[in-house]
Tab-separated table of C-alpha atoms and ligand atoms in Angstrom:
chain	number	residue	atom	x	y	z
A	275	MET	CA	98.773	110.821	80.804
A	276	THR	CA	101.355	110.410	83.578
A	277	THR	CA	103.780	113.261	84.200
A	278	ARG	CA	107.088	113.378	86.092
A	279	PRO	CA	105.634	115.422	89.021
A	280	ALA	CA	102.736	112.927	89.320
A	281	ILE	CA	105.163	109.993	89.420
A	282	ASP	CA	107.342	111.702	92.050
A	283	ALA	CA	104.288	112.566	94.157
A	284	ALA	CA	103.089	108.949	93.861
A	285	ARG	CA	106.445	107.658	95.112
A	286	LEU	CA	106.454	110.058	98.078
A	287	LEU	CA	102.881	109.173	99.026
A	288	GLU	CA	103.721	105.476	98.964
A	289	GLN	CA	106.922	105.981	100.943
A	290	HIS	CA	105.267	108.124	103.641
A	291	SER	CA	101.780	106.580	103.668
A	292	GLY	CA	102.126	105.463	107.310
A	293	ASP	CA	103.204	108.889	108.601
A	294	ILE	CA	100.628	110.699	106.463
A	295	ALA	CA	97.857	108.418	107.764
A	296	ALA	CA	98.959	108.908	111.389
A	297	ALA	CA	99.042	112.707	111.033
A	298	ALA	CA	95.713	112.822	109.185
A	299	THR	CA	94.049	110.613	111.835
A	300	ALA	CA	95.376	112.685	114.726
A	301	ALA	CA	94.053	115.872	113.059
A	302	LEU	CA	90.713	114.225	112.239
A	303	LEU	CA	90.101	113.028	115.799
A	304	GLU	CA	91.103	116.364	117.258
A	305	LYS	CA	88.921	118.335	114.852
A	306	ASP	CA	85.901	116.053	115.190
A	307	PRO	CA	85.554	114.578	118.712
A	308	GLY	CA	82.236	113.004	117.602
A	309	ILE	CA	84.225	110.461	115.574
A	310	ARG	CA	86.149	109.370	118.665
A	311	SER	CA	82.943	108.920	120.630
A	312	ARG	CA	81.277	106.973	117.771
A	313	PHE	CA	84.271	104.656	117.175
A	314	GLY	CA	85.554	104.412	120.784
A	315	ASP	CA	88.977	102.796	121.273
A	316	ASN	CA	88.959	101.671	117.635
A	317	ALA	CA	88.886	105.224	116.305
A	318	SER	CA	92.619	105.644	115.905
A	319	PRO	CA	93.525	102.204	114.417
A	320	VAL	CA	90.464	102.125	112.134
A	321	TRP	CA	90.977	105.593	110.670
A	322	THR	CA	94.769	105.212	110.450
A	323	GLU	CA	94.354	102.054	108.354
A	324	HIS	CA	91.594	103.677	106.320
A	325	LEU	CA	93.716	106.755	105.578
A	326	ARG	CA	96.825	104.686	104.817
A	327	GLN	CA	94.779	102.840	102.175
A	328	ARG	CA	93.544	106.204	100.830
A	329	ALA	CA	97.125	107.516	100.581
A	330	LEU	CA	98.177	104.362	98.706
A	331	GLU	CA	95.172	104.598	96.375
A	332	LEU	CA	95.983	108.229	95.690
A	333	SER	CA	99.551	107.176	94.959
A	334	THR	CA	98.549	104.486	92.436
A	335	ALA	CA	96.023	106.800	90.745
A	336	LEU	CA	98.691	109.507	90.312
A	337	ALA	CA	101.295	107.012	89.075
A	338	ALA	CA	98.792	105.759	86.490
A	339	GLY	CA	97.788	109.296	85.513
A	340	GLN	CA	94.150	108.325	86.212
A	341	ALA	CA	92.703	110.470	89.000
A	342	HIS	CA	89.298	108.857	88.537
A	343	LEU	CA	90.676	105.584	89.970
A	344	PHE	CA	91.024	107.405	93.290
A	345	VAL	CA	87.555	108.911	92.987
A	346	SER	CA	86.021	105.509	92.305
A	347	ARG	CA	87.767	103.957	95.329
A	348	VAL	CA	86.465	106.753	97.566
A	349	ASN	CA	82.959	106.250	96.175
A	350	TRP	CA	83.304	102.530	96.867
A	351	SER	CA	84.207	103.344	100.499
A	352	ARG	CA	81.256	105.670	100.784
A	353	THR	CA	78.843	102.882	99.807
A	354	ALA	CA	80.486	100.452	102.261
A	355	MET	CA	80.415	103.045	105.051
A	356	VAL	CA	76.808	104.133	104.505
A	357	ALA	CA	75.766	100.456	104.594
A	358	ARG	CA	77.581	100.116	107.931
A	359	LYS	CA	75.943	103.240	109.352
A	360	VAL	CA	79.084	105.370	109.260
A	361	GLU	CA	78.200	109.036	108.759
A	362	PRO	CA	79.108	110.124	105.170
A	363	GLY	CA	80.406	113.346	106.792
A	364	ASP	CA	83.146	111.304	108.512
A	365	LEU	CA	84.541	110.247	105.152
A	366	ALA	CA	84.534	113.838	103.895
A	367	ALA	CA	86.236	115.024	107.105
A	368	SER	CA	88.887	112.302	106.723
A	369	LEU	CA	89.649	113.459	103.155
A	370	ASP	CA	89.999	117.036	104.408
A	371	SER	CA	92.547	115.830	106.950
A	372	LEU	CA	94.345	113.845	104.255
A	373	ARG	CA	94.554	116.956	102.090
A	374	THR	CA	96.328	118.798	104.928
A	375	ALA	CA	98.523	115.845	105.935
A	376	ILE	CA	100.081	115.378	102.462
A	377	GLN	CA	101.270	118.996	102.258
A	378	PRO	CA	104.591	118.616	104.158
A	379	TYR	CA	105.586	115.744	101.829
A	380	LEU	CA	104.620	117.035	98.373
A	381	SER	CA	105.175	120.263	96.492
A	382	GLY	CA	104.593	122.011	93.153
A	383	ASP	CA	102.599	120.250	90.441
A	384	GLY	CA	102.633	116.938	92.313
A	385	LEU	CA	100.887	118.517	95.295
A	386	ARG	CA	98.454	120.317	93.011
A	387	LEU	CA	97.495	117.070	91.234
A	388	ALA	CA	97.047	115.247	94.546
A	389	ILE	CA	94.830	118.001	95.934
A	390	GLU	CA	92.784	118.079	92.723
A	391	SER	CA	92.170	114.333	93.042
A	392	ILE	CA	91.084	114.650	96.681
A	393	ASP	CA	88.793	117.562	95.818
A	394	ALA	CA	87.275	115.604	92.916
A	395	ALA	CA	86.555	112.745	95.341
A	396	LEU	CA	84.944	115.175	97.799
A	397	VAL	CA	82.667	116.522	95.074
A	398	ALA	CA	81.782	112.973	93.976
A	399	ILE	CA	80.813	111.765	97.457
A	400	ASP	CA	78.858	114.930	98.088
A	401	ARG	CA	76.799	114.302	94.937
A	402	ALA	CA	76.444	110.531	95.453
A	403	ALA	CA	72.983	109.207	96.134
A	404	ASP	CA	72.346	106.933	99.100
A	405	ASP	CA	70.464	104.349	97.096
A	406	ILE	CA	71.902	100.899	97.570
A	407	GLU	CA	73.385	99.095	94.539
A	408	ARG	CA	70.706	96.841	93.071
A	409	CYS	CA	70.960	93.077	92.520
A	410	THR	CA	72.846	92.318	89.317
A	411	LEU	CA	71.154	88.985	88.685
A	412	ASP	CA	68.058	88.673	86.511
A	413	ALA	CA	65.683	85.972	87.775
A	414	GLY	CA	64.135	85.919	84.282
A	415	LEU	CA	67.279	84.223	82.917
A	416	MET	CA	67.627	80.518	83.650
A	417	THR	CA	71.362	80.768	84.423
A	418	GLU	CA	70.971	83.714	86.792
A	419	ARG	CA	68.022	82.071	88.509
A	420	VAL	CA	70.281	79.086	89.120
A	421	ALA	CA	72.933	81.473	90.460
A	422	LEU	CA	70.454	83.019	92.907
A	423	ARG	CA	69.282	79.596	94.143
A	424	TYR	CA	72.895	78.461	94.449
A	425	ILE	CA	73.837	81.469	96.621
A	426	GLN	CA	70.757	81.075	98.819
A	427	ALA	CA	71.404	77.366	99.391
A	428	VAL	CA	75.086	77.789	100.254
A	429	ILE	CA	74.483	80.731	102.606
A	430	ALA	CA	71.790	78.666	104.347
A	431	GLY	CA	74.525	76.112	105.112
A	432	ASN	CA	73.574	73.658	102.354
A	433	ALA	CA	76.676	73.461	100.181
A	434	ILE	CA	76.010	70.014	98.685
A	435	PRO	CA	72.399	70.821	97.680
A	436	GLY	CA	73.703	74.165	96.395
A	437	MET	CA	76.220	72.435	94.154
A	438	SER	CA	73.488	70.030	93.017
A	439	ILE	CA	71.374	72.960	91.822
A	440	VAL	CA	74.146	73.843	89.364
A	441	LEU	CA	75.034	70.240	88.485
A	442	ASP	CA	71.352	69.463	87.801
A	443	ALA	CA	71.258	72.376	85.364
A	444	VAL	CA	74.286	70.820	83.639
A	445	ASP	CA	72.507	67.452	83.493
A	446	ASP	CA	69.609	69.313	81.888
A	447	GLY	CA	71.821	70.619	79.074
A	448	LEU	CA	73.768	73.642	80.362
A	449	SER	CA	77.412	73.235	79.311
A	450	GLU	CA	80.105	73.126	81.988
A	451	ARG	CA	81.605	76.175	80.326
A	452	ASP	CA	78.362	78.141	80.698
A	453	ALA	CA	77.899	76.874	84.245
A	454	ILE	CA	81.207	78.586	85.092
A	455	LEU	CA	80.680	81.667	82.908
A	456	LYS	CA	76.988	82.320	83.356
A	457	VAL	CA	76.236	80.893	86.806
A	458	LEU	CA	79.284	80.836	89.078
A	459	LEU	CA	81.015	84.059	88.012
A	460	PRO	CA	77.806	86.147	88.199
A	461	ALA	CA	77.071	84.482	91.566
A	462	GLN	CA	80.464	85.632	92.854
A	463	ARG	CA	79.825	89.199	91.691
A	464	GLU	CA	76.466	89.213	93.424
A	465	VAL	CA	78.079	87.922	96.619
A	466	GLY	CA	80.548	90.826	96.368
A	467	ARG	CA	77.670	93.278	96.104
A	468	LEU	CA	75.902	91.737	99.102
A	469	TRP	CA	79.099	91.994	101.160
A	470	HIS	CA	79.720	95.575	100.009
A	471	ILE	CA	76.274	96.702	101.161
A	472	ASN	CA	76.640	94.760	104.425
A	473	GLU	CA	73.882	92.260	103.649
A	474	ILE	CA	76.157	89.285	104.252
A	475	SER	CA	79.235	88.807	106.431
A	476	VAL	CA	82.764	87.971	105.359
A	477	ALA	CA	82.168	84.404	106.615
A	478	GLU	CA	79.079	84.040	104.396
A	479	GLU	CA	81.044	85.374	101.395
A	480	HIS	CA	83.790	82.815	102.198
A	481	MET	CA	81.212	79.985	102.316
A	482	VAL	CA	80.083	80.769	98.773
A	483	THR	CA	83.600	81.418	97.474
A	484	MET	CA	84.945	78.132	98.867
A	485	THR	CA	81.995	76.223	97.393
A	486	THR	CA	82.484	77.950	94.040
A	487	GLN	CA	86.120	76.847	93.990
A	488	ARG	CA	85.078	73.293	94.793
A	489	LEU	CA	82.380	73.248	92.123
A	490	MET	CA	84.507	74.942	89.473
A	491	ALA	CA	87.079	72.149	89.834
A	492	VAL	CA	84.352	69.537	89.294
A	493	LEU	CA	82.980	71.349	86.229
A	494	ALA	CA	86.473	71.869	84.822
A	495	SER	CA	87.252	68.161	84.936
A	496	ARG	CA	83.847	67.094	83.581
A	497	GLY	CA	83.663	69.585	80.702
A	498	LYS	CA	84.544	68.820	77.067
A	499	HIS	CA	88.122	69.711	76.157
A	500	VAL	CA	89.102	70.210	72.518
A	501	PRO	CA	92.394	68.434	71.686
A	502	ASP	CA	95.644	70.195	72.578
A	503	ARG	CA	96.389	72.770	69.855
A	504	GLY	CA	100.012	73.299	70.881
A	505	ARG	CA	99.654	76.548	72.812
A	506	THR	CA	100.681	77.080	76.443
A	507	ALA	CA	99.393	79.727	78.838
A	508	VAL	CA	100.611	80.612	82.317
A	509	ALA	CA	98.007	82.309	84.542
A	510	ALA	CA	98.559	84.013	87.883
A	511	ALA	CA	97.177	86.613	90.261
A	512	VAL	CA	99.972	89.100	90.961
A	513	ALA	CA	101.686	89.467	94.330
A	514	GLY	CA	99.250	90.924	96.863
A	515	ASN	CA	96.173	89.737	94.964
A	516	ILE	CA	94.431	86.904	96.765
A	517	HIS	CA	91.353	86.900	94.510
A	518	GLU	CA	91.622	83.834	92.357
A	519	ILE	CA	88.203	82.787	91.073
A	520	GLY	CA	88.254	85.033	87.974
A	521	ILE	CA	91.728	84.096	86.777
A	522	ARG	CA	91.232	80.443	87.684
A	523	ALA	CA	87.995	80.381	85.680
A	524	ILE	CA	89.839	81.810	82.667
A	525	ALA	CA	92.546	79.147	83.082
A	526	TYR	CA	89.894	76.395	83.045
A	527	LEU	CA	88.122	77.925	80.024
A	528	LEU	CA	91.409	78.061	78.120
A	529	GLU	CA	91.835	74.349	78.875
A	530	PHE	CA	88.371	73.677	77.415
A	531	ASP	CA	89.605	75.463	74.269
A	532	GLY	CA	92.656	73.216	73.920
A	533	TRP	CA	95.308	75.305	75.653
A	534	ARG	CA	97.855	73.672	77.919
A	535	THR	CA	97.392	75.860	80.996
A	536	ILE	CA	99.721	76.333	83.935
A	537	TYR	CA	97.712	77.928	86.716
A	538	LEU	CA	99.971	79.382	89.417
A	539	GLY	CA	97.248	80.610	91.795
A	540	PRO	CA	96.931	83.792	93.851
A	541	ASP	CA	99.625	86.137	95.240
A	542	VAL	CA	102.486	84.934	93.026
A	543	PRO	CA	105.899	86.529	93.724
A	544	ARG	CA	107.011	88.529	90.720
A	545	SER	CA	110.247	86.627	90.111
A	546	ASP	CA	108.424	83.277	90.023
A	547	VAL	CA	106.357	84.342	87.013
A	548	PRO	CA	109.200	84.580	84.436
A	549	ALA	CA	110.657	81.358	85.873
A	550	ALA	CA	107.354	79.529	85.195
A	551	ILE	CA	107.061	81.038	81.707
A	552	GLU	CA	110.566	79.829	80.874
A	553	CYS	CA	110.168	76.416	82.462
A	554	PHE	CA	106.918	75.625	80.597
A	555	GLU	CA	107.848	77.512	77.395
A	556	ALA	CA	104.618	79.482	77.603
A	557	ASP	CA	103.347	81.502	74.628
A	558	ILE	CA	101.289	83.826	76.811
A	559	VAL	CA	101.026	84.860	80.442
A	560	LEU	CA	97.796	86.144	81.989
A	561	LEU	CA	98.167	88.403	85.025
A	562	SER	CA	95.258	89.357	87.258
A	563	LEU	CA	94.843	92.216	89.709
A	564	ALA	CA	91.802	92.938	91.864
A	565	LEU	CA	92.487	96.381	93.305
A	566	SER	CA	94.114	99.448	91.803
A	567	ALA	CA	96.467	99.422	94.824
A	568	GLN	CA	98.012	96.288	93.289
A	569	LEU	CA	99.066	98.184	90.139
A	570	PRO	CA	102.709	98.615	91.270
A	571	ASN	CA	102.984	94.831	91.734
A	572	LEU	CA	101.532	94.264	88.272
A	573	GLN	CA	103.972	96.782	86.815
A	574	HIS	CA	106.961	95.141	88.577
A	575	THR	CA	105.905	91.684	87.418
A	576	ILE	CA	105.698	92.860	83.797
A	577	GLU	CA	109.094	94.574	84.098
A	578	GLU	CA	110.636	91.414	85.498
A	579	ILE	CA	109.186	89.304	82.662
A	580	ARG	CA	110.464	91.725	80.016
A	581	ALA	CA	113.891	92.005	81.683
A	582	ARG	CA	114.338	88.230	81.695
A	583	LEU	CA	112.482	87.151	78.566
A	584	GLY	CA	112.185	90.244	76.358
A	585	ASN	CA	109.209	90.259	74.001
A	586	GLY	CA	109.257	86.497	73.456
A	587	VAL	CA	106.095	85.959	75.480
A	588	ARG	CA	102.745	87.725	75.096
A	589	ILE	CA	101.451	89.388	78.246
A	590	MET	CA	97.727	89.859	78.846
A	591	VAL	CA	96.405	91.669	81.907
A	592	GLY	CA	92.980	92.040	83.460
A	593	GLY	CA	90.924	92.028	86.616
A	594	ASN	CA	88.720	94.260	88.655
A	595	GLY	CA	91.617	96.635	89.454
A	596	LEU	CA	91.820	97.699	85.801
A	597	ASN	CA	88.107	98.324	85.329
A	598	GLY	CA	87.486	101.933	84.431
A	599	ALA	CA	91.024	102.311	83.020
A	600	PRO	CA	90.741	100.374	79.750
A	601	ASP	CA	93.904	101.839	78.160
A	602	LEU	CA	96.238	101.505	81.112
A	603	TRP	CA	97.539	98.111	79.932
A	604	LYS	CA	99.430	99.849	77.114
A	605	ASP	CA	101.330	102.088	79.558
A	606	LEU	CA	102.106	99.033	81.675
A	607	GLY	CA	103.854	97.377	78.719
A	608	ALA	CA	101.362	94.525	78.263
A	609	ASP	CA	100.308	93.167	74.847
A	610	GLY	CA	96.622	92.876	75.597
A	611	TYR	CA	93.805	93.420	78.041
A	612	ALA	CA	90.287	92.110	78.468
A	613	GLU	CA	87.539	92.983	80.881
A	614	THR	CA	85.651	89.697	80.885
A	615	ALA	CA	86.472	86.006	80.661
A	616	GLU	CA	84.905	85.691	77.185
A	617	ALA	CA	86.941	88.640	75.913
A	618	ALA	CA	90.073	87.175	77.528
A	619	LEU	CA	89.663	83.992	75.445
A	620	ARG	CA	89.248	86.038	72.251
A	621	VAL	CA	92.288	88.220	72.953
A	622	ALA	CA	94.401	85.154	73.830
A	623	ASP	CA	93.469	83.653	70.435
A	624	GLU	CA	94.431	86.879	68.669
A	625	LEU	CA	97.744	87.200	70.489
A	626	VAL	CA	98.709	83.552	69.958
A	627	PRO	CA	97.037	82.288	66.762
A	628	VAL	CA	97.052	78.540	66.122
A	629	ASP	CA	99.879	77.650	63.662
B	1190	LIG	C1	85.667	86.407	96.955
B	1190	LIG	C2	86.180	87.811	97.159
B	1190	LIG	C3	87.226	87.992	98.038
B	1190	LIG	C4	87.953	86.839	98.694
B	1190	LIG	C5	88.896	86.169	97.631
B	1190	LIG	C6	89.118	84.691	97.910
B	1190	LIG	C7	89.614	83.931	96.723
B	1190	LIG	N1	90.144	82.784	97.017
B	1190	LIG	O1	89.513	84.311	95.565
B	1190	LIG	C8	88.664	87.551	99.873
B	1190	LIG	C9	87.779	87.477	101.084
B	1190	LIG	C10	90.032	87.011	100.222
B	1190	LIG	C11	88.658	89.000	99.398
B	1190	LIG	C12	89.479	89.972	99.928
B	1190	LIG	C13	89.392	91.315	99.611
B	1190	LIG	N2	88.484	91.884	98.788
B	1190	LIG	CO1	87.334	90.884	97.628
B	1190	LIG	N3	85.968	90.112	96.629
B	1190	LIG	C14	85.600	88.901	96.468
B	1190	LIG	C15	84.382	88.853	95.516
B	1190	LIG	C16	83.116	88.709	96.350
B	1190	LIG	C17	84.372	87.775	94.495
B	1190	LIG	C18	85.662	87.710	93.654
B	1190	LIG	C19	85.354	86.863	92.502
B	1190	LIG	O2	85.369	85.662	92.619
B	1190	LIG	N4	84.908	87.498	91.389
B	1190	LIG	C20	84.382	86.798	90.284
B	1190	LIG	C21	85.065	87.153	89.030
B	1190	LIG	C22	84.075	86.833	87.956
B	1190	LIG	O3	85.368	88.527	88.901
B	1190	LIG	P1	86.849	89.057	88.720
B	1190	LIG	O4	87.723	88.465	89.748
B	1190	LIG	O5	86.791	90.514	88.614
B	1190	LIG	O6	87.319	88.444	87.323
B	1190	LIG	C23	86.711	88.741	86.097
B	1190	LIG	C24	87.316	89.942	85.373
B	1190	LIG	O7	87.834	90.907	86.238
B	1190	LIG	C25	88.313	89.338	84.434
B	1190	LIG	N5	89.659	89.043	84.897
B	1190	LIG	C26	90.115	88.740	86.135
B	1190	LIG	N6	91.434	88.489	86.102
B	1190	LIG	C27	91.839	88.612	84.829
B	1190	LIG	C28	93.097	88.439	84.258
B	1190	LIG	C29	93.226	88.635	82.873
B	1190	LIG	C30	94.569	88.440	82.248
B	1190	LIG	C31	92.106	89.013	82.104
B	1190	LIG	C32	92.270	89.238	80.658
B	1190	LIG	C33	90.843	89.200	82.682
B	1190	LIG	C34	90.731	88.979	84.047
B	1190	LIG	O8	87.708	88.140	84.071
B	1190	LIG	C35	87.021	87.567	85.190
B	1190	LIG	C36	85.806	86.846	84.676
B	1190	LIG	O9	84.910	87.721	83.997
B	1190	LIG	C37	84.534	90.232	94.794
B	1190	LIG	C38	83.261	90.747	94.119
B	1190	LIG	C39	83.443	90.893	92.598
B	1190	LIG	N7	82.649	91.713	91.977
B	1190	LIG	O10	84.274	90.283	91.978
B	1190	LIG	C40	85.141	91.077	95.907
B	1190	LIG	C41	85.938	92.308	95.563
B	1190	LIG	C42	86.823	92.073	94.355
B	1190	LIG	N8	86.771	92.475	96.758
B	1190	LIG	C43	86.904	93.688	97.113
B	1190	LIG	C44	87.676	94.127	98.216
B	1190	LIG	C45	87.606	95.597	98.561
B	1190	LIG	C46	88.481	93.244	98.947
B	1190	LIG	C47	89.387	93.601	100.132
B	1190	LIG	C48	90.197	94.872	100.004
B	1190	LIG	C49	88.479	93.615	101.357
B	1190	LIG	C50	89.185	93.961	102.655
B	1190	LIG	N9	88.877	95.115	103.162
B	1190	LIG	O11	89.956	93.211	103.157
B	1190	LIG	C51	90.297	92.342	100.214
B	1190	LIG	C52	91.592	92.508	99.366
B	1190	LIG	C53	92.381	91.239	99.259
B	1190	LIG	C54	93.576	91.324	98.353
B	1190	LIG	N10	94.736	91.575	98.891
B	1190	LIG	O12	93.460	91.197	97.135
B	1190	LIG	C55	86.119	94.642	96.213
B	1190	LIG	C56	87.043	95.422	95.273
B	1190	LIG	C57	86.516	96.814	95.020
B	1190	LIG	C58	87.459	97.581	94.151
B	1190	LIG	N11	87.746	97.220	92.947
B	1190	LIG	O13	87.926	98.534	94.552
B	1190	LIG	C59	85.119	93.665	95.502
B	1190	LIG	C60	84.717	94.066	94.070
B	1190	LIG	C61	83.854	93.562	96.380
B	1190	LIG	C62	82.932	94.737	96.244
B	1190	LIG	N12	81.809	94.607	95.561
B	1190	LIG	O14	83.189	95.769	96.743
B	1190	LIG	N13	87.741	89.200	98.428
C-alpha cells in the first residue's frame, strides 16, 4: 500500500539522488579508509554510482509501497559483490552512510519508511549465506541439455556450431516455439546467473545474447504460424530498458498464434507508444521492464497511453522488474500481468478474445 509520505519521500530521493550519493560516499570513505585503499582512485566514482543507484531503488520501492523490492536489489548487489571479492562489510557500511545521508532531505513518516527499508536490507544481507546461486538448467531434460551445449559452444567462440545445436534439435522434432521457450530463454537466464556470479564477462554474455537474437529471428521465420485471427498487439520495452530478448520472444510467439504483432524494440520513448497503438489500431500493448528502477518510466508510459487513448486498448505489463511484486500492475493502471512468456500468451488471449 503506497501512502502520501512514501510518495513524497520517493520524489525527494529521486530528485536529490546525486547529492545524497555524493554525501554518503564522502562519509563512507572518511569513516572507512580501508575502502579507499582497496578501491584506489576508483573508490569515489564507484561508490557514488553505487549509492546513487541505491537511492533510486529506494525511491522506486517507496513509490510502489513495496519495501521488499529494495531489499531484493540490495541482496542482488551482495551476491554480485561477493563474487567479485568485495567485502560484504563494505556494502553494509555503504547502507549505513546512505541512512545518514538521506536525513537532511526527508522527514516524518517518509524518513521513517526509508530508514525501515534500509534497516530491513541490512538485516537481510547480514543473514544471507555466501553460497553461490546454483545452475538453473537441468541436464536431464533434452531442451536444457541443448541450452547448456549452446551456451558452451557460443562462449567458446563457435556461434555457427552453437546455432546448429539448436537447429539440429528442431530438425529432430523440437518445435520452433519450444526452441525459443525451452532452450533460448532458459539459456539467457543461465547466462545472467553466470554473469551475476562473475563466471563470465560482459563480453561473453553479449556473445550469447547477440547469437540468441540472431537465432530467434531464424526460428521465428521458420516456425508454423496459424492464420491471422484479426488481433493486433504492440510490444515494447519501456524507456530505459535495453533488455529485449524476453519481450521480443513474446512478440514472436504471439505471431505463431496468429496475432499481427508490431514489435517496437527496446528503450521506446513513452510518447511513441500511444502513437504506434493508434497508427496500427492495436487491441493490446505489451510493456516490458527489466529493473524496478524503470518503474517510473513504465508508469509514465501507461499514463500517456490512457491520457491519449483512454481504456480503448488493453495494457499488459511484465518483465524481471516486476518479479516479486505480482499485484503492482493493478496500481500501475494496467489490465493484466504475466510472469512468463507462456502466461503472457494466455493473458493476452483472455484480454482480447477472438471474435
Ligand atoms: C542480456 C542481458 C543484458 C543485456 C541486454 C541486451 C539485449 N539486447 O537484450 C545488457 C548487457 C544490455 C544488459 C544490461 C543490464 N543488465 Co541485464 N541481463 C541480461 C540477461 C543475461 C538476459 C536477459 C534476457 O534475455 N532474459 C531472458 C528472458 C527470458 O527473461 P526476461 O527478460 O525476464 O523475460 C521474461 C519474463 O520476465 C517475461 N516478460 C518480459 N517482458 C515482459 C513483458 C510482458 C508484457 C509480459 C507479460 C511478460 C514479460 O517473459 C519473458 C519470457 O519468460 C539477464 C538475465 C535474466 N535472468 O534475464 C540480465 C539481467 C536482467 N540484467 C541485470 C542487470 C542488473 C543489468 C544492468 C543493470 C547491468 C549493469 N550494471 O549495467 C544493465 C541494465 C540495462 C538497462 N538499462 O536495462 C539483472 C537484473 C537484476 C534485477 N532484476 O535486479 C539480470 C537479471 C542479471 C542477473 N542475473 O543479475 N543486460
